[in-house]
Coordinates of C-alpha atoms in Angstrom, one line a residue:
Chain A
X1 CA -18.3 18.4 54.3
X2 CA -15.6 20.3 51.9
X3 CA -14.0 21.8 54.5
X4 CA -13.8 19.0 56.8
X5 CA -12.9 16.9 53.3
X6 CA -9.5 19.0 52.3
X7 CA -8.9 19.4 56.6
X8 CA -8.5 14.6 56.4
X9 CA -6.4 15.4 53.1
X10 CA -4.3 17.4 54.2
X11 CA -4.1 14.9 58.2
X12 CA -3.3 12.0 56.1
X13 CA -1.2 13.6 53.1
X14 CA -3.4 13.0 50.7
X15 CA -2.8 15.7 47.5
X16 CA -5.2 17.4 45.2
X17 CA -5.0 18.2 41.8
X18 CA -6.5 20.9 39.6
X19 CA -9.3 18.5 37.6
X20 CA -7.4 19.2 34.3
X21 CA -3.9 17.8 35.4
X22 CA -6.3 14.2 36.0
X23 CA -7.4 14.4 32.9
X24 CA -4.5 16.2 30.7
X25 CA -1.7 13.2 32.1
X26 CA -3.0 10.4 31.4
X27 CA -3.6 11.3 27.7
X28 CA -0.8 12.5 27.3
X29 CA 1.1 9.1 28.6
X30 CA -1.6 7.4 26.5
X31 CA -0.6 9.7 23.5
X32 CA 3.3 9.4 24.2
X33 CA 3.2 5.8 25.0
X34 CA 0.8 5.0 21.3
X35 CA 3.9 8.1 19.5
X36 CA 7.4 7.1 20.8
X37 CA 8.0 3.7 19.5
X38 CA 7.7 5.2 16.3
X39 CA 10.5 7.3 17.3
X40 CA 12.3 4.4 18.9
X41 CA 12.8 2.3 16.8
X42 CA 9.6 0.4 16.8
X43 CA 10.0 -0.6 20.4
X44 CA 8.5 -0.1 23.9
X45 CA 10.8 -0.8 26.3
X46 CA 8.4 1.0 28.4
X47 CA 4.9 2.0 30.4
X48 CA 3.8 5.4 30.8
X49 CA 0.0 4.7 31.6
X50 CA 0.9 2.0 33.8
X51 CA 4.2 4.9 36.2
X52 CA 1.3 7.4 35.5
X53 CA -1.1 5.4 37.6
X54 CA 1.0 4.1 40.2
X55 CA 1.7 8.5 41.0
X56 CA -1.8 9.0 41.2
X57 CA -1.9 5.8 43.1
X58 CA 1.0 6.8 45.6
X59 CA -0.6 10.1 46.0
X60 CA -3.6 9.8 46.3
X61 CA -3.2 7.1 49.1
X62 CA -6.4 5.0 47.8
X63 CA -6.8 1.9 46.6
X64 CA -10.4 2.8 45.1
X65 CA -8.8 5.4 42.6
X66 CA -5.3 4.1 41.4
X67 CA -8.2 1.1 40.1
X68 CA -10.7 2.4 38.7
X69 CA -7.7 5.1 37.1
X70 CA -5.6 2.0 36.2
X71 CA -8.5 0.3 34.6
X72 CA -9.3 3.3 32.1
X73 CA -5.7 3.3 31.9
X74 CA -5.8 0.4 30.8
X75 CA -8.8 -0.4 28.9
X76 CA -7.9 2.6 26.2
X77 CA -3.9 1.0 26.2
X78 CA -6.1 -2.8 25.1
X79 CA -7.7 -0.6 22.7
X80 CA -5.5 0.9 20.1
X81 CA -4.0 -2.4 20.4
X82 CA -5.6 -5.4 18.6
X83 CA -5.6 -7.8 21.2
X84 CA -8.7 -8.7 23.2
X85 CA -9.9 -5.5 25.6
X86 CA -9.2 -6.2 29.6
X87 CA -5.7 -7.7 30.3
X88 CA -3.7 -4.5 30.5
X89 CA -7.2 -3.4 32.3
X90 CA -6.1 -6.3 35.2
X91 CA -3.2 -5.7 35.4
X92 CA -3.2 -1.6 35.7
X93 CA -6.1 -2.4 38.1
X94 CA -4.1 -5.1 39.7
X95 CA -1.0 -2.5 40.1
X96 CA -3.2 0.9 40.7
X97 CA -5.0 -1.3 43.7
X98 CA -1.8 -2.1 45.5
X99 CA 0.0 0.8 45.1
X100 CA -2.6 3.2 46.6
X101 CA -2.7 0.4 49.4
X102 CA 0.8 0.9 50.1
X103 CA 0.7 4.7 50.0
X104 CA -1.7 4.5 52.7
X105 CA 0.4 3.2 55.1
X106 CA 4.3 4.7 53.8
X107 CA 5.8 7.6 52.7
X108 CA 5.7 8.7 49.4
X109 CA 7.2 11.6 49.5
X110 CA 11.7 9.6 49.7
X111 CA 12.3 9.0 46.1
X112 CA 14.0 5.6 46.8
X113 CA 10.5 4.1 48.1
X114 CA 9.1 5.6 45.0
X115 CA 11.3 4.0 42.3
X116 CA 11.6 0.2 44.4
X117 CA 7.3 0.4 44.2
X118 CA 6.7 1.3 40.5
X119 CA 10.0 -1.4 39.4
X120 CA 8.3 -4.2 41.6
X121 CA 4.9 -2.9 40.1
X122 CA 6.6 -3.1 36.4
X123 CA 7.4 -6.9 37.6
X124 CA 4.3 -7.6 39.3
X125 CA 2.3 -6.0 35.9
X126 CA 4.4 -7.7 34.1
X127 CA 3.8 -11.5 36.1
X128 CA -0.3 -10.7 35.6
X129 CA 0.1 -9.6 32.4
X130 CA 1.5 -13.4 31.4
X131 CA -0.8 -15.1 33.6
X132 CA -3.9 -13.9 32.6
X133 CA -2.7 -14.7 28.7
X134 CA -2.2 -18.5 30.5
X135 CA -3.9 -19.1 32.6
X136 CA -7.2 -17.0 32.0
X137 CA -6.8 -17.0 28.2
X138 CA -5.7 -20.4 27.5
X139 CA -2.9 -18.5 24.7
X140 CA 0.7 -18.8 23.9
X141 CA 2.7 -15.0 24.3
X142 CA 6.2 -16.1 24.4
X143 CA 8.2 -13.2 26.7
X144 CA 11.4 -12.9 27.7
X145 CA 12.1 -11.7 32.2
X146 CA 15.0 -9.8 30.7
X147 CA 12.4 -7.6 28.6
X148 CA 10.6 -7.4 31.6
X149 CA 13.1 -6.8 33.5
X150 CA 14.4 -4.2 31.1
X151 CA 10.9 -2.3 30.8
X152 CA 11.2 -2.3 34.9
X153 CA 14.2 -1.2 34.8
X154 CA 12.6 2.1 32.3
X155 CA 9.1 2.3 34.1
X156 CA 11.7 3.4 37.1
X157 CA 14.3 5.8 35.4
X158 CA 11.2 8.0 33.2
X159 CA 9.7 8.2 37.0
X160 CA 12.5 9.2 38.7
X161 CA 12.1 11.9 36.4
X162 CA 8.1 12.7 35.8
X163 CA 7.4 12.1 39.4
X164 CA 8.9 15.1 40.4
X165 CA 7.5 17.7 37.7
X166 CA 4.2 15.9 39.0
X167 CA 4.8 17.1 41.7
X168 CA 5.2 20.5 41.4
X169 CA 1.4 20.6 38.8
X170 CA -0.2 20.0 43.0
X171 CA -2.5 22.5 44.6
X172 CA -0.7 24.2 47.6
X173 CA -2.8 24.9 50.5
Chain B
X1 CA -24.9 -4.8 55.5
X2 CA -24.0 -1.6 55.4
X3 CA -21.4 -1.7 57.5
X4 CA -20.1 -5.0 55.6
X5 CA -19.9 -2.4 52.0
X6 CA -18.2 0.4 54.0
X7 CA -15.8 -2.2 55.8
X8 CA -15.1 -3.8 52.3
X9 CA -15.2 -1.6 50.4
X10 CA -11.7 -1.4 49.0
X11 CA -11.8 -4.5 47.8
X12 CA -15.7 -4.7 46.3
X13 CA -14.6 -2.1 44.0
X14 CA -11.5 -4.1 43.2
X15 CA -13.5 -7.5 42.5
X16 CA -15.8 -5.4 40.7
X17 CA -13.4 -3.9 38.2
X18 CA -11.6 -7.4 37.7
X19 CA -15.7 -8.9 37.0
X20 CA -16.1 -6.8 34.6
X21 CA -13.2 -6.9 32.3
X22 CA -12.7 -10.8 33.1
X23 CA -16.7 -11.2 31.2
X24 CA -15.2 -8.7 28.5
X25 CA -12.0 -11.3 28.1
X26 CA -14.8 -14.0 27.9
X27 CA -17.1 -12.2 25.6
X28 CA -13.8 -11.8 22.7
X29 CA -11.8 -15.0 23.4
X30 CA -13.1 -17.9 21.8
X31 CA -12.5 -21.5 21.1
X32 CA -11.1 -23.2 17.9
X33 CA -11.4 -26.8 17.1
X34 CA -8.7 -27.9 17.9
X35 CA -8.8 -26.6 21.3
X36 CA -7.2 -23.4 21.3
X37 CA -8.2 -20.2 22.4
X38 CA -8.0 -17.8 20.0
X39 CA -9.3 -14.0 19.4
X40 CA -12.8 -13.9 17.5
X41 CA -10.7 -11.2 14.4
X42 CA -13.4 -9.6 14.4
X43 CA -14.4 -7.5 17.0
X44 CA -18.0 -7.6 18.3
X45 CA -19.5 -4.1 18.4
X46 CA -19.4 -2.7 21.9
X47 CA -15.5 -3.4 21.8
X48 CA -15.7 -2.4 18.0
X49 CA -16.9 1.4 20.3
X50 CA -14.9 1.2 22.6
X51 CA -11.5 1.0 20.2
X52 CA -13.7 3.8 18.4
X53 CA -13.8 5.6 21.4
X54 CA -9.9 5.4 21.7
X55 CA -8.8 5.9 18.5
X56 CA -11.3 9.3 18.2
X57 CA -9.3 10.5 22.1
X58 CA -5.5 9.1 20.9
X59 CA -5.4 9.7 17.4
X60 CA -5.4 13.8 17.1
X61 CA -2.8 14.7 19.5
X62 CA -0.9 12.4 17.4
X63 CA -1.4 14.2 14.7
X64 CA -0.5 17.0 16.2
X65 CA 2.9 15.6 17.4
X66 CA 3.3 14.6 14.0
X67 CA 2.6 16.9 12.3
X68 CA 4.5 19.6 15.0
X69 CA 8.1 16.6 14.4
X70 CA 7.5 16.5 10.6
X71 CA 7.2 20.7 10.2
X72 CA 10.1 21.0 11.9
X73 CA 12.0 18.6 10.3
X74 CA 11.2 20.0 6.6
X75 CA 11.3 22.9 8.1
X76 CA 15.7 23.4 6.9
X77 CA 15.1 20.8 4.2
X78 CA 12.8 23.0 2.2
X79 CA 14.9 25.9 2.4
X80 CA 17.6 24.4 0.9
X81 CA 15.3 22.5 -1.8
X82 CA 13.9 25.8 -2.9
X83 CA 17.0 26.3 -4.5
X84 CA 17.0 25.7 -8.3
X85 CA 13.6 24.5 -8.4
X86 CA 12.3 25.7 -11.3
X87 CA 14.6 25.6 -13.5
X88 CA 14.2 21.2 -11.7
X89 CA 11.0 21.9 -11.8
X90 CA 11.0 22.8 -16.0
X91 CA 13.7 19.7 -16.4
X92 CA 10.8 17.3 -14.6
X93 CA 8.5 18.6 -16.3
X94 CA 10.0 17.4 -19.7
X95 CA 10.7 14.3 -18.3
X96 CA 7.2 13.4 -16.9
X97 CA 5.6 14.4 -20.5
X98 CA 7.6 11.5 -21.4
X99 CA 7.5 9.2 -19.2
X100 CA 3.7 10.3 -19.9
X101 CA 3.9 8.4 -23.3
X102 CA 6.1 5.7 -22.4
X103 CA 4.0 4.9 -19.8
X104 CA 1.1 5.1 -21.8
X105 CA 2.9 1.8 -24.5
X106 CA 3.1 0.3 -21.6
X107 CA -0.2 0.5 -20.1
X108 CA -1.6 -0.5 -23.5
X109 CA 0.2 -3.6 -23.4
X110 CA -0.5 -4.7 -19.6
X111 CA -4.4 -4.2 -21.2
X112 CA -3.9 -6.6 -24.0
X113 CA -2.5 -8.3 -21.2
X114 CA -4.3 -8.3 -19.0
X115 CA -7.0 -8.7 -22.0
X116 CA -5.2 -11.3 -22.9
X117 CA -5.1 -13.1 -19.7
X118 CA -8.8 -13.0 -18.0
X119 CA -9.1 -15.3 -22.0
X120 CA -7.1 -17.9 -20.8
X121 CA -9.3 -18.3 -17.7
X122 CA -6.3 -16.7 -15.2
X123 CA -7.3 -14.9 -11.8
X124 CA -4.2 -12.9 -11.4
X125 CA -5.3 -9.9 -9.3
X126 CA -3.0 -6.6 -10.3
X127 CA -1.5 -3.8 -8.7
X128 CA -3.6 -0.8 -10.0
X129 CA -4.7 1.8 -7.5
X130 CA -3.2 2.5 -4.2
X131 CA -3.4 5.3 -1.4
X132 CA -0.2 7.1 0.0
X133 CA -0.5 7.2 4.3
X134 CA 1.1 8.6 6.7
X135 CA 2.3 6.3 9.8
X136 CA 1.0 8.9 12.8
X137 CA 1.1 6.1 15.7
X138 CA 1.5 2.1 17.5
X139 CA -0.4 0.6 19.3
X140 CA 3.0 1.3 22.4
X141 CA 3.0 -2.0 23.0
X142 CA 5.0 -5.5 21.7
X143 CA 2.9 -8.1 22.4
X144 CA 0.9 -6.5 19.2
X145 CA 2.3 -5.0 16.2
X146 CA -0.7 -2.4 14.4
X147 CA 0.3 0.7 13.9
X148 CA -2.5 3.2 12.9
X149 CA -2.3 6.2 9.6
X150 CA -4.1 9.0 9.3
X151 CA -6.2 8.0 5.9
X152 CA -9.7 5.8 7.2
X153 CA -12.9 5.1 5.7
X154 CA -13.6 8.8 4.7
X155 CA -11.2 8.2 2.2
X156 CA -11.9 4.5 0.6
X157 CA -10.1 2.2 3.1
X158 CA -11.6 -1.0 4.3
X159 CA -10.9 -3.9 5.4
X160 CA -8.4 -5.9 4.6
X161 CA -7.0 -4.2 2.2
X162 CA -2.9 -4.8 1.6
X163 CA -0.4 -2.1 2.4
X164 CA 2.7 -2.1 1.4
X165 CA 5.8 0.6 0.5
X166 CA 7.7 0.7 -2.4
X167 CA 10.0 -2.1 -0.9
X168 CA 7.5 -4.5 -0.2
X169 CA 4.4 -5.4 1.4
X170 CA 4.0 -4.1 5.4
X171 CA 0.6 -5.3 6.5
X172 CA -2.8 -5.4 5.8
X173 CA -6.1 -2.7 7.1
X174 CA -6.8 -4.5 10.3
X175 CA -9.8 -1.7 12.0
X176 CA -11.3 1.2 9.5
X177 CA -12.1 4.8 11.7
X178 CA -13.6 7.3 10.2
X179 CA -10.2 9.5 9.5
X180 CA -8.0 6.6 10.8
X181 CA -7.3 3.0 10.4
X182 CA -4.9 -0.1 11.8
X183 CA -2.6 -1.8 10.4
X184 CA -2.0 -4.9 11.5
X185 CA 2.0 -5.3 10.4
X186 CA 3.4 -8.6 8.6
X187 CA 5.7 -9.7 11.3
X188 CA 3.0 -10.0 14.2
X189 CA 2.4 -13.5 15.7
X190 CA -0.8 -13.1 14.4
X191 CA -0.5 -12.0 11.3
X192 CA -0.1 -14.5 8.3
X193 CA 0.1 -13.9 4.2
X194 CA 0.1 -16.2 1.9
X195 CA 4.6 -16.6 0.5
X196 CA 6.6 -18.5 -2.1
X197 CA 9.9 -18.5 -2.5
X198 CA 11.4 -17.2 -5.4
X199 CA 13.6 -20.1 -6.7
X200 CA 12.9 -23.3 -5.3
X201 CA 9.1 -22.0 -6.0
X202 CA 8.4 -23.6 -1.9
X203 CA 5.1 -22.3 -0.6
X204 CA 4.4 -21.5 2.9
X205 CA 2.3 -18.7 5.2
X206 CA 4.5 -15.2 6.6
X207 CA 4.1 -14.0 9.4
X208 CA 5.6 -13.1 12.8
X209 CA 7.3 -14.4 16.2
X210 CA 6.9 -13.1 19.6
X211 CA 10.4 -10.9 18.8
X212 CA 8.9 -8.9 16.1
X213 CA 10.9 -11.7 13.6
X214 CA 9.8 -12.8 10.1
X215 CA 9.0 -16.3 9.6
X216 CA 8.1 -18.5 6.9
X217 CA 6.6 -21.0 8.3
X218 CA 4.4 -24.7 7.3
X219 CA 7.5 -25.8 5.5
X220 CA 8.7 -29.0 5.3
X221 CA 12.5 -29.9 5.1
X222 CA 14.5 -29.0 2.3
X223 CA 17.8 -28.4 1.5
X224 CA 17.7 -26.6 -1.5
X225 CA 16.3 -23.2 0.7
X226 CA 20.0 -20.5 0.8
X227 CA 20.3 -17.4 2.4
X228 CA 19.5 -14.6 -0.4
X229 CA 16.6 -16.5 -1.9
X230 CA 13.9 -13.5 -2.3
X231 CA 10.8 -14.3 -0.7
X232 CA 7.0 -12.9 -3.0
X233 CA 3.3 -12.9 -2.6
X234 CA 1.7 -15.7 -3.6
X235 CA -1.7 -14.6 -4.2
X236 CA -3.2 -16.9 -2.3
X237 CA -4.8 -15.3 0.5
X238 CA -7.3 -12.6 -1.8
X239 CA -5.0 -9.7 0.2
X240 CA -1.3 -9.1 -1.1
X241 CA -0.8 -9.2 -5.0
X242 CA 0.5 -12.0 -6.7
X243 CA 4.3 -11.1 -6.9
X244 CA 5.5 -8.2 -4.0
X245 CA 8.6 -8.8 -2.4
X246 CA 8.0 -9.9 1.3
X247 CA 11.8 -10.7 2.0
X248 CA 15.1 -12.4 1.7
X249 CA 15.2 -15.7 3.8
X250 CA 18.6 -15.0 6.1
X251 CA 18.6 -18.2 7.5
X252 CA 16.7 -21.6 8.8
X253 CA 15.8 -23.2 11.8
X254 CA 14.0 -26.2 13.2
X255 CA 10.4 -25.9 14.5
X256 CA 10.2 -26.6 17.8
X257 CA 6.9 -27.5 17.5
X258 CA 6.5 -30.1 14.4
X259 CA 9.7 -32.5 13.8
X260 CA 10.5 -32.1 9.8
X261 CA 9.2 -28.8 9.7
X262 CA 11.5 -25.9 9.4
X263 CA 10.8 -21.6 9.6
X264 CA 12.2 -19.7 7.4
X265 CA 13.8 -16.5 9.1
X266 CA 13.1 -13.9 6.5
X267 CA 14.6 -10.3 6.4
X268 CA 11.3 -7.9 5.7
X269 CA 12.1 -5.9 2.6
X270 CA 9.9 -2.7 4.3
X271 CA 11.6 -1.4 6.6
X272 CA 9.2 -2.5 9.4
X273 CA 11.0 -1.0 12.2
X274 CA 10.8 3.1 10.4
X275 CA 7.8 3.8 8.4
X276 CA 6.9 7.2 7.5
X277 CA 4.7 6.6 4.6
X278 CA 2.8 3.5 3.1
X279 CA 1.1 2.6 0.5
X280 CA -2.7 1.0 -0.1
X281 CA -3.7 -1.0 -2.3
X282 CA -7.3 -0.3 -2.6
X283 CA -7.7 -1.5 -5.5
X284 CA -6.8 -4.7 -7.4
X285 CA -9.3 -4.1 -10.8
X286 CA -7.8 -3.1 -14.3
X287 CA -8.8 0.2 -13.5
X288 CA -7.0 3.2 -14.8
X289 CA -6.9 6.3 -13.6
X290 CA -8.5 9.5 -15.6
X291 CA -5.0 11.2 -16.8
X292 CA -3.4 7.9 -17.7
X293 CA -6.4 6.9 -19.6
X294 CA -6.4 10.5 -21.5
X295 CA -2.6 9.3 -22.5
X296 CA -3.2 6.1 -23.9
X297 CA -6.2 7.4 -26.4
X298 CA -3.6 10.2 -27.1
X299 CA -0.8 7.2 -27.7
X300 CA -3.6 5.6 -29.9
X301 CA -4.9 8.7 -31.4
X302 CA -1.0 9.4 -32.1
X303 CA -0.6 5.7 -34.1
X304 CA -3.8 6.6 -36.0
X305 CA -2.6 9.8 -37.2
X306 CA 0.6 7.5 -38.0
X307 CA -1.1 4.9 -39.7
X308 CA -3.0 7.1 -42.0
X309 CA 0.0 9.3 -42.9
X310 CA 1.6 6.3 -44.4
X311 CA -1.2 5.1 -45.8
X312 CA -1.1 8.8 -47.4
X313 CA 2.6 8.1 -48.8
X314 CA 2.1 5.0 -49.8
X315 CA -1.3 6.3 -52.5
X316 CA 0.3 8.9 -53.2
X317 CA 3.3 6.7 -54.6
X318 CA 1.0 5.1 -55.7
X319 CA -1.0 7.7 -58.0
X320 CA 2.7 8.6 -59.0
X321 CA 3.7 6.1 -60.4
X322 CA 0.9 5.5 -62.8
X323 CA 0.9 8.7 -64.2
X324 CA 5.1 8.6 -64.9
X325 CA 5.7 7.0 -67.8
X326 CA 6.9 3.3 -67.2
X327 CA 10.0 1.0 -68.1
X328 CA 7.6 -1.8 -69.7
X329 CA 5.8 -1.4 -72.8
X330 CA 2.2 -0.5 -72.5
X331 CA 1.7 -1.8 -75.7
X332 CA 3.4 -5.0 -75.3
X333 CA 0.8 -8.0 -75.5
X334 CA 0.4 -9.8 -71.6
X335 CA 2.5 -12.9 -71.0
X336 CA 0.4 -15.2 -71.5
X337 CA -2.9 -13.4 -73.7
X338 CA -4.0 -15.1 -76.5
X339 CA -2.7 -14.6 -79.8
X340 CA -3.7 -12.3 -82.1
X341 CA -5.4 -10.5 -78.9
X342 CA -3.7 -7.2 -76.7
X343 CA -4.8 -7.0 -73.2
X344 CA -5.6 -4.7 -71.3
X345 CA -4.6 -3.1 -68.0
X346 CA -8.4 -3.2 -66.9
X347 CA -8.9 -6.3 -68.3
X348 CA -5.8 -7.7 -66.8
X349 CA -6.5 -6.9 -63.0
X350 CA -10.0 -7.8 -62.9
X351 CA -9.9 -10.5 -65.8
X352 CA -7.0 -12.2 -65.2
X353 CA -6.2 -11.1 -62.9
X354 CA -6.4 -14.5 -60.8
X355 CA -5.6 -16.2 -63.8
X356 CA -2.1 -15.1 -64.7
X357 CA -1.1 -13.0 -61.5
X358 CA 2.4 -11.9 -62.8
X359 CA 0.3 -10.3 -64.8
X360 CA -1.0 -7.9 -62.7
X361 CA 1.8 -7.8 -60.7
X362 CA 3.2 -4.6 -63.5
X363 CA 1.7 -1.3 -62.8
X364 CA -0.6 0.2 -65.0
X365 CA 0.0 2.4 -67.9
X366 CA -2.0 4.9 -69.0
X367 CA -3.1 4.5 -72.3
X368 CA -2.9 7.5 -74.9
X369 CA -5.3 8.3 -77.5
X370 CA -4.3 8.3 -80.7
X371 CA -4.1 12.1 -82.6
X372 CA -6.4 13.2 -84.0
X373 CA -5.4 17.2 -85.3
X374 CA -1.7 16.4 -85.5
X375 CA 0.7 19.6 -85.6
X376 CA 4.3 20.0 -85.2
X377 CA 3.9 19.4 -81.5
X378 CA 1.8 16.6 -81.7
X379 CA 2.6 14.5 -84.4
X380 CA 0.1 11.9 -86.4
X381 CA 0.9 8.7 -86.1
X382 CA 1.6 8.1 -89.6
X383 CA 5.3 9.7 -88.6
X384 CA 6.0 7.6 -85.7
X385 CA 8.9 9.7 -83.3
X386 CA 11.4 7.2 -83.7
X387 CA 10.8 5.8 -81.0
X388 CA 8.6 4.2 -80.5
X389 CA 8.5 3.7 -84.5
X390 CA 10.0 -0.1 -83.5
X391 CA 7.6 -0.8 -80.7
X392 CA 4.5 0.5 -82.3
X393 CA 4.5 -0.2 -86.2
X394 CA 2.8 -3.0 -86.9
X395 CA -0.6 -0.9 -85.1
X396 CA 0.2 2.2 -87.5
X397 CA 0.5 0.0 -90.1
X398 CA -4.3 -1.7 -89.2
X399 CA -4.5 1.6 -88.8
X400 CA -3.6 3.8 -92.4
X401 CA -6.9 3.1 -93.8
X402 CA -8.8 5.2 -91.1
X403 CA -7.2 8.0 -92.3
X404 CA -9.9 10.9 -91.9
X405 CA -9.5 12.6 -87.8
X406 CA -12.6 10.4 -85.9
X407 CA -15.5 12.2 -84.7
X408 CA -15.4 11.1 -81.4
X409 CA -12.8 9.8 -78.8
X410 CA -12.3 5.3 -79.4
X411 CA -11.4 3.9 -76.1
X412 CA -8.0 2.5 -76.4
X413 CA -8.7 -1.3 -77.3
X414 CA -7.4 -4.4 -79.1
X415 CA -8.4 -2.6 -82.4
X416 CA -7.4 0.6 -81.8
X417 CA -4.2 1.7 -82.8
X418 CA -1.4 2.9 -80.8
X419 CA -0.1 6.5 -80.8
X420 CA 3.3 7.2 -79.8
X421 CA 2.1 10.8 -79.9
X422 CA 0.8 12.9 -77.0
X423 CA -2.1 13.8 -75.9
X424 CA -2.6 17.6 -75.3

């Protein structure tokens, strides 16, 4: 079964990583997301947990894994705020699911596609976030699309640096 | 059925995850009487558990990052500071000793003022005890302006404690964990602090907008509000003590939701974007630390000793005044004494003190007993000294019949002749 699984992964181009990477990389993303705004004048112009979710969903090519990882990361991210737990969870669940679905259909090795996907999924996440607040919760959330655009660009820039670094951590056959 | 689950496994997992989180959201959000949705300020047990897990997971690495950064930054600075530190330390120690005594005196005044205000029925709250804490992290989101400090319930922190810097107020403790606490900054839209404009005395609620800018809301349009006016805490919210600086008025903007209302844009007094250390007000009761209490006792003891020394000095000078010969004639009758009656010092003070206060003010001069055995050093009353001859002449004349020495000393009295000699 293990041989079958490994063979299936190899045939499908699914990457595998040491178990420690699945634990440490998301944790580091959460910690940096909470810590970096302190040294960046209080501004959070990026979403590291989202970038990491997109990466693992893309390279694992699994919508389920992407959705579960996105939900976990989003819930922990929400737990660090004083807002309702679940908003970021839903956003990243959707983003992870879509990234995993797309990852099975396109060439995820291409850097341009990766960047474009990260940019689009970041914008989609912002839209879902606003929709959840307005429609699902019926609460006011004043947001600027310019800010969300800047955030999407920043996420793409981070992805451009982070994805090659994470690629090096995969298990080579 | 099996093929259905296999075929739609991905969508079913997605739906299950979304449904679970939507139900979780529905539990946390409630409707107000005005029909608006709001988050429950108090977390449910399950939500609090998730926050506790997140805090336990993220805080240790954050502390590690924070400590590493601070150590690296302070390494060179510490080396520079070590130079001349001994001399500076001595100078500072002297300053501290002096200022402690001054502070003790001020605290005594403050205590007296507090007591008097309590007597008058005021309920003003004072800042008496704070706890310094370091900011170790944030929420990581623009929509949630909270930050984390490295002190928690183990250090005595509880919910709704005010957080400030020496510049001004910062926020309030929203959630407390064993070794950390979550602080809601005053520039968050869900935050709120009762404030008053210093000059115009207009009251309002201070909170943040979506961009994290501070504004005072719920104020009727008023032309007196000018940029530069200080904004202070009003003390009515039972979180922030009265009179703490909150910021300075930057400008005025019309309220987009309500006519005739304005929003006062405020520049925060504290640097909310660059917080490193904050003070948590852990007690607003008038309690003094042991050191300050000791200083006050020392100050009181010093004051008591000084008063005692002054009293001793006064007593000594009085005794000296009694012993030294006075310029007034001791044998002269009192101003209001009856004719043929000589006033006694004791009688003057006791018997006529009230009736003749002017007499009582004359310092008492002791009267000397008559000489019983005269010699060349102490001449008898029969040979008065020239200086005394004029003043005591009549008395000597009356004492002449009793030429023999008396067997026992007689008390100086009205019938007793005054002696001009010295009693050995």
